[in-house]
């Protein structure tokens, strides 16, 4: 499935965008036909410029959402993406700043346009990253470079983002969706139960020690080994055919 952030002119992550994305994640979770989600942006310039600044005034004023329009937190949505049992690929056809970079960090894999940049300009606005950027960025590229990015507010070019391991691949902007769909197709051929186990073991394991992480891996491996997919894989290999994984 391909989902696009569509909130011109900057694809800001306004409340309605976060709510729609949260609903999409919930609905896709229950659909066995959806095995991978590709998240991209509309337009050529920006994947997302981050939080919607026009909503800042009401938040700072302490305005409360109406009961029929409850507020959803960016951290809740991003954590759902990070812990999602199906791969989520950020297809960044344009630049990402602030919350736009943070949502990409929550995704499992990232493909970036060669003309795009990624950064955290919050310090230049008198604020700081507040949707997990201070935690996910150092885990991906190391403390030193992460601090430089956030303390200066200076963005990384696509080449720099790739060299520091922030993105998996850099391609021409015109090829972003093609590359993302091709990667999604490869992932969709894998056993869903095994993919769920790998995603859980890696994500949860990074939050603890190696010893505890191995326990998480062992528990996930036991579930995977007992699945029908684990029987289908070897059977298909011996029969020299493509495995028909059902996710059970």
PDB file of N, CA and C in Angstrom, residues 82-147:
ATOM      1  N   UNK A  82       6.856   2.685  14.516  1.00  0.00           N
ATOM      2  CA  UNK A  82       8.103   2.006  14.881  1.00  0.00           C
ATOM      3  C   UNK A  82       7.861   0.574  15.346  1.00  0.00           C
ATOM      4  N   UNK A  83       6.754   0.363  16.039  1.00  0.00           N
ATOM      5  CA  UNK A  83       6.437  -0.959  16.568  1.00  0.00           C
ATOM      6  C   UNK A  83       5.458  -1.731  15.685  1.00  0.00           C
ATOM      7  N   UNK A  84       5.212  -1.227  14.498  1.00  0.00           N
ATOM      8  CA  UNK A  84       4.251  -1.858  13.594  1.00  0.00           C
ATOM      9  C   UNK A  84       4.768  -3.222  13.148  1.00  0.00           C
ATOM     10  N   UNK A  85       3.911  -4.233  13.109  1.00  0.00           N
ATOM     11  CA  UNK A  85       4.353  -5.589  12.746  1.00  0.00           C
ATOM     12  C   UNK A  85       4.506  -5.824  11.253  1.00  0.00           C
ATOM     13  N   UNK A  86       4.238  -4.794  10.452  1.00  0.00           N
ATOM     14  CA  UNK A  86       4.457  -4.858   9.013  1.00  0.00           C
ATOM     15  C   UNK A  86       5.463  -3.766   8.644  1.00  0.00           C
ATOM     16  N   UNK A  87       6.350  -4.017   7.682  1.00  0.00           N
ATOM     17  CA  UNK A  87       7.356  -3.008   7.323  1.00  0.00           C
ATOM     18  C   UNK A  87       6.719  -1.713   6.819  1.00  0.00           C
ATOM     19  N   UNK A  88       7.272  -0.596   7.264  1.00  0.00           N
ATOM     20  CA  UNK A  88       6.843   0.722   6.790  1.00  0.00           C
ATOM     21  C   UNK A  88       8.056   1.399   6.166  1.00  0.00           C
ATOM     22  N   UNK A  89       7.934   1.764   4.897  1.00  0.00           N
ATOM     23  CA  UNK A  89       9.020   2.384   4.154  1.00  0.00           C
ATOM     24  C   UNK A  89       8.713   3.867   3.945  1.00  0.00           C
ATOM     25  N   UNK A  90       9.658   4.731   4.292  1.00  0.00           N
ATOM     26  CA  UNK A  90       9.512   6.155   4.010  1.00  0.00           C
ATOM     27  C   UNK A  90      10.106   6.419   2.635  1.00  0.00           C
ATOM     28  N   UNK A  91       9.261   6.782   1.675  1.00  0.00           N
ATOM     29  CA  UNK A  91       9.705   7.134   0.328  1.00  0.00           C
ATOM     30  C   UNK A  91       9.748   8.653   0.252  1.00  0.00           C
ATOM     31  N   UNK A  92      10.899   9.226   0.560  1.00  0.00           N
ATOM     32  CA  UNK A  92      11.027  10.670   0.759  1.00  0.00           C
ATOM     33  C   UNK A  92      11.365  11.350  -0.570  1.00  0.00           C
ATOM     34  N   UNK A  93      10.301  11.739  -1.277  1.00  0.00           N
ATOM     35  CA  UNK A  93      10.466  12.344  -2.593  1.00  0.00           C
ATOM     36  C   UNK A  93      10.951  13.785  -2.512  1.00  0.00           C
ATOM     37  N   UNK A  94      10.902  14.355  -1.311  1.00  0.00           N
ATOM     38  CA  UNK A  94      11.349  15.720  -1.071  1.00  0.00           C
ATOM     39  C   UNK A  94      12.025  15.815   0.278  1.00  0.00           C
ATOM     40  N   UNK A  95      12.384  17.010   0.662  1.00  0.00           N
ATOM     41  CA  UNK A  95      13.097  17.227   1.916  1.00  0.00           C
ATOM     42  C   UNK A  95      12.204  17.004   3.134  1.00  0.00           C
ATOM     43  N   UNK A  96      12.850  16.685   4.243  1.00  0.00           N
ATOM     44  CA  UNK A  96      12.131  16.467   5.498  1.00  0.00           C
ATOM     45  C   UNK A  96      12.788  17.291   6.594  1.00  0.00           C
ATOM     46  N   UNK A  97      11.962  17.988   7.345  1.00  0.00           N
ATOM     47  CA  UNK A  97      12.474  18.823   8.430  1.00  0.00           C
ATOM     48  C   UNK A  97      11.660  18.582   9.694  1.00  0.00           C
ATOM     49  N   UNK A  98      12.328  18.664  10.841  1.00  0.00           N
ATOM     50  CA  UNK A  98      11.630  18.533  12.108  1.00  0.00           C
ATOM     51  C   UNK A  98      10.825  17.262  12.207  1.00  0.00           C
ATOM     52  N   UNK A  99       9.520  17.422  12.433  1.00  0.00           N
ATOM     53  CA  UNK A  99       8.640  16.272  12.549  1.00  0.00           C
ATOM     54  C   UNK A  99       8.614  15.411  11.302  1.00  0.00           C
ATOM     55  N   UNK A 100       8.913  16.024  10.153  1.00  0.00           N
ATOM     56  CA  UNK A 100       8.983  15.250   8.925  1.00  0.00           C
ATOM     57  C   UNK A 100      10.138  14.270   8.951  1.00  0.00           C
ATOM     58  N   UNK A 101      11.267  14.707   9.508  1.00  0.00           N
ATOM     59  CA  UNK A 101      12.395  13.794   9.693  1.00  0.00           C
ATOM     60  C   UNK A 101      12.064  12.768  10.767  1.00  0.00           C
ATOM     61  N   UNK A 102      11.388  13.217  11.824  1.00  0.00           N
ATOM     62  CA  UNK A 102      11.065  12.309  12.924  1.00  0.00           C
ATOM     63  C   UNK A 102      10.147  11.167  12.487  1.00  0.00           C
ATOM     64  N   UNK A 103       9.182  11.461  11.631  1.00  0.00           N
ATOM     65  CA  UNK A 103       8.294  10.389  11.187  1.00  0.00           C
ATOM     66  C   UNK A 103       9.059   9.408  10.292  1.00  0.00           C
ATOM     67  N   UNK A 104      10.033   9.923   9.537  1.00  0.00           N
ATOM     68  CA  UNK A 104      10.835   9.019   8.709  1.00  0.00           C
ATOM     69  C   UNK A 104      11.712   8.119   9.578  1.00  0.00           C
ATOM     70  N   UNK A 105      12.202   8.649  10.696  1.00  0.00           N
ATOM     71  CA  UNK A 105      13.032   7.852  11.601  1.00  0.00           C
ATOM     72  C   UNK A 105      12.226   6.726  12.242  1.00  0.00           C
ATOM     73  N   UNK A 106      10.935   6.949  12.415  1.00  0.00           N
ATOM     74  CA  UNK A 106      10.084   5.915  12.995  1.00  0.00           C
ATOM     75  C   UNK A 106       9.810   4.789  12.005  1.00  0.00           C
ATOM     76  N   UNK A 107       9.930   5.097  10.708  1.00  0.00           N
ATOM     77  CA  UNK A 107       9.733   4.059   9.685  1.00  0.00           C
ATOM     78  C   UNK A 107      10.897   3.078   9.727  1.00  0.00           C
ATOM     79  N   UNK A 108      10.667   1.879   9.228  1.00  0.00           N
ATOM     80  CA  UNK A 108      11.692   0.840   9.301  1.00  0.00           C
ATOM     81  C   UNK A 108      12.795   1.025   8.266  1.00  0.00           C
ATOM     82  N   UNK A 109      12.442   1.535   7.095  1.00  0.00           N
ATOM     83  CA  UNK A 109      13.408   1.750   6.017  1.00  0.00           C
ATOM     84  C   UNK A 109      13.132   3.103   5.369  1.00  0.00           C
ATOM     85  N   UNK A 110      14.189   3.712   4.787  1.00  0.00           N
ATOM     86  CA  UNK A 110      14.041   5.043   4.207  1.00  0.00           C
ATOM     87  C   UNK A 110      14.757   5.137   2.867  1.00  0.00           C
ATOM     88  N   UNK A 111      14.056   5.684   1.872  1.00  0.00           N
ATOM     89  CA  UNK A 111      14.640   5.973   0.570  1.00  0.00           C
ATOM     90  C   UNK A 111      14.485   7.472   0.345  1.00  0.00           C
ATOM     91  N   UNK A 112      15.579   8.135  -0.053  1.00  0.00           N
ATOM     92  CA  UNK A 112      15.587   9.602  -0.136  1.00  0.00           C
ATOM     93  C   UNK A 112      15.935  10.065  -1.547  1.00  0.00           C
ATOM     94  N   UNK A 113      15.259  11.090  -2.010  1.00  0.00           N
ATOM     95  CA  UNK A 113      15.559  11.691  -3.309  1.00  0.00           C
ATOM     96  C   UNK A 113      16.929  12.370  -3.251  1.00  0.00           C
ATOM     97  N   UNK A 114      17.671  12.290  -4.352  1.00  0.00           N
ATOM     98  CA  UNK A 114      19.021  12.846  -4.355  1.00  0.00           C
ATOM     99  C   UNK A 114      19.044  14.366  -4.237  1.00  0.00           C
ATOM    100  N   UNK A 115      17.921  15.009  -4.486  1.00  0.00           N
ATOM    101  CA  UNK A 115      17.846  16.470  -4.379  1.00  0.00           C
ATOM    102  C   UNK A 115      17.341  16.934  -3.010  1.00  0.00           C
ATOM    103  N   UNK A 116      17.008  15.998  -2.155  1.00  0.00           N
ATOM    104  CA  UNK A 116      16.375  16.324  -0.876  1.00  0.00           C
ATOM    105  C   UNK A 116      17.383  16.468   0.260  1.00  0.00           C
ATOM    106  N   UNK A 117      16.926  17.120   1.325  1.00  0.00           N
ATOM    107  CA  UNK A 117      17.710  17.259   2.543  1.00  0.00           C
ATOM    108  C   UNK A 117      16.879  16.787   3.732  1.00  0.00           C
ATOM    109  N   UNK A 118      17.561  16.471   4.825  1.00  0.00           N
ATOM    110  CA  UNK A 118      16.869  16.107   6.063  1.00  0.00           C
ATOM    111  C   UNK A 118      17.495  16.889   7.205  1.00  0.00           C
ATOM    112  N   UNK A 119      16.670  17.365   8.122  1.00  0.00           N
ATOM    113  CA  UNK A 119      17.245  18.147   9.203  1.00  0.00           C
ATOM    114  C   UNK A 119      16.295  18.416  10.346  1.00  0.00           C
ATOM    115  N   UNK A 120      16.867  19.006  11.384  1.00  0.00           N
ATOM    116  CA  UNK A 120      16.117  19.395  12.579  1.00  0.00           C
ATOM    117  C   UNK A 120      16.374  20.881  12.838  1.00  0.00           C
ATOM    118  N   UNK A 121      15.561  21.775  12.269  1.00  0.00           N
ATOM    119  CA  UNK A 121      15.779  23.223  12.421  1.00  0.00           C
ATOM    120  C   UNK A 121      15.150  23.817  13.679  1.00  0.00           C
ATOM    121  N   UNK A 122      14.629  22.986  14.559  1.00  0.00           N
ATOM    122  CA  UNK A 122      13.855  23.489  15.700  1.00  0.00           C
ATOM    123  C   UNK A 122      14.603  24.514  16.542  1.00  0.00           C
ATOM    124  N   UNK A 123      15.910  24.280  16.764  1.00  0.00           N
ATOM    125  CA  UNK A 123      16.661  25.183  17.634  1.00  0.00           C
ATOM    126  C   UNK A 123      16.659  26.615  17.098  1.00  0.00           C
ATOM    127  N   UNK A 124      16.531  26.761  15.796  1.00  0.00           N
ATOM    128  CA  UNK A 124      16.492  28.090  15.185  1.00  0.00           C
ATOM    129  C   UNK A 124      15.142  28.771  15.400  1.00  0.00           C
ATOM    130  N   UNK A 125      14.156  27.986  15.843  1.00  0.00           N
ATOM    131  CA  UNK A 125      12.827  28.530  16.125  1.00  0.00           C
ATOM    132  C   UNK A 125      12.581  28.650  17.627  1.00  0.00           C
ATOM    133  N   UNK A 126      13.630  28.359  18.403  1.00  0.00           N
ATOM    134  CA  UNK A 126      13.492  28.451  19.851  1.00  0.00           C
ATOM    135  C   UNK A 126      12.826  27.258  20.488  1.00  0.00           C
ATOM    136  N   UNK A 127      12.722  26.161  19.754  1.00  0.00           N
ATOM    137  CA  UNK A 127      12.106  24.949  20.287  1.00  0.00           C
ATOM    138  C   UNK A 127      13.076  23.777  20.086  1.00  0.00           C
ATOM    139  N   UNK A 128      12.627  22.562  20.354  1.00  0.00           N
ATOM    140  CA  UNK A 128      13.466  21.388  20.189  1.00  0.00           C
ATOM    141  C   UNK A 128      12.645  20.244  19.610  1.00  0.00           C
ATOM    142  N   UNK A 129      13.301  19.228  19.047  1.00  0.00           N
ATOM    143  CA  UNK A 129      12.558  18.072  18.551  1.00  0.00           C
ATOM    144  C   UNK A 129      11.728  17.463  19.672  1.00  0.00           C
ATOM    145  N   UNK A 130      10.464  17.172  19.383  1.00  0.00           N
ATOM    146  CA  UNK A 130       9.585  16.674  20.434  1.00  0.00           C
ATOM    147  C   UNK A 130       8.807  15.431  20.081  1.00  0.00           C
ATOM    148  N   UNK A 131       9.121  14.832  18.926  1.00  0.00           N
ATOM    149  CA  UNK A 131       8.434  13.616  18.511  1.00  0.00           C
ATOM    150  C   UNK A 131       9.420  12.461  18.335  1.00  0.00           C
ATOM    151  N   UNK A 132      10.335  12.358  19.295  1.00  0.00           N
ATOM    152  CA  UNK A 132      11.252  11.217  19.308  1.00  0.00           C
ATOM    153  C   UNK A 132      12.572  11.431  18.609  1.00  0.00           C
ATOM    154  N   UNK A 133      12.793  12.612  18.038  1.00  0.00           N
ATOM    155  CA  UNK A 133      14.025  12.859  17.307  1.00  0.00           C
ATOM    156  C   UNK A 133      15.276  12.756  18.163  1.00  0.00           C
ATOM    157  N   UNK A 134      15.205  13.248  19.411  1.00  0.00           N
ATOM    158  CA  UNK A 134      16.379  13.214  20.280  1.00  0.00           C
ATOM    159  C   UNK A 134      16.738  11.788  20.689  1.00  0.00           C
ATOM    160  N   UNK A 135      15.819  10.854  20.516  1.00  0.00           N
ATOM    161  CA  UNK A 135      16.075   9.465  20.890  1.00  0.00           C
ATOM    162  C   UNK A 135      16.403   8.578  19.689  1.00  0.00           C
ATOM    163  N   UNK A 136      15.669   8.738  18.613  1.00  0.00           N
ATOM    164  CA  UNK A 136      15.879   7.846  17.461  1.00  0.00           C
ATOM    165  C   UNK A 136      17.110   8.234  16.647  1.00  0.00           C
ATOM    166  N   UNK A 137      17.356   9.541  16.479  1.00  0.00           N
ATOM    167  CA  UNK A 137      18.480   9.960  15.643  1.00  0.00           C
ATOM    168  C   UNK A 137      19.823   9.461  16.181  1.00  0.00           C
ATOM    169  N   UNK A 138      20.138   9.634  17.477  1.00  0.00           N
ATOM    170  CA  UNK A 138      21.418   9.123  17.982  1.00  0.00           C
ATOM    171  C   UNK A 138      21.554   7.609  17.834  1.00  0.00           C
ATOM    172  N   UNK A 139      20.441   6.905  17.936  1.00  0.00           N
ATOM    173  CA  UNK A 139      20.493   5.448  17.784  1.00  0.00           C
ATOM    174  C   UNK A 139      20.815   5.029  16.352  1.00  0.00           C
ATOM    175  N   UNK A 140      20.489   5.897  15.411  1.00  0.00           N
ATOM    176  CA  UNK A 140      20.724   5.583  14.005  1.00  0.00           C
ATOM    177  C   UNK A 140      22.097   6.057  13.515  1.00  0.00           C
ATOM    178  N   UNK A 141      22.510   7.269  13.898  1.00  0.00           N
ATOM    179  CA  UNK A 141      23.748   7.812  13.329  1.00  0.00           C
ATOM    180  C   UNK A 141      24.811   8.125  14.376  1.00  0.00           C
ATOM    181  N   UNK A 142      24.530   7.837  15.647  1.00  0.00           N
ATOM    182  CA  UNK A 142      25.498   8.122  16.695  1.00  0.00           C
ATOM    183  C   UNK A 142      25.259   9.465  17.366  1.00  0.00           C
ATOM    184  N   UNK A 143      25.695   9.553  18.609  1.00  0.00           N
ATOM    185  CA  UNK A 143      25.448  10.735  19.432  1.00  0.00           C
ATOM    186  C   UNK A 143      26.085  12.002  18.867  1.00  0.00           C
ATOM    187  N   UNK A 144      27.345  11.901  18.421  1.00  0.00           N
ATOM    188  CA  UNK A 144      28.086  13.090  18.011  1.00  0.00           C
ATOM    189  C   UNK A 144      27.439  13.814  16.838  1.00  0.00           C
ATOM    190  N   UNK A 145      27.153  13.082  15.761  1.00  0.00           N
ATOM    191  CA  UNK A 145      26.552  13.706  14.587  1.00  0.00           C
ATOM    192  C   UNK A 145      25.123  14.134  14.861  1.00  0.00           C
ATOM    193  N   UNK A 146      24.420  13.344  15.672  1.00  0.00           N
ATOM    194  CA  UNK A 146      23.037  13.694  15.995  1.00  0.00           C
ATOM    195  C   UNK A 146      22.985  15.018  16.753  1.00  0.00           C
ATOM    196  N   UNK A 147      23.891  15.194  17.707  1.00  0.00           N
ATOM    197  CA  UNK A 147      23.930  16.447  18.449  1.00  0.00           C
ATOM    198  C   UNK A 147      24.289  17.620  17.546  1.00  0.00           C
TER     199      UNK A 147
END
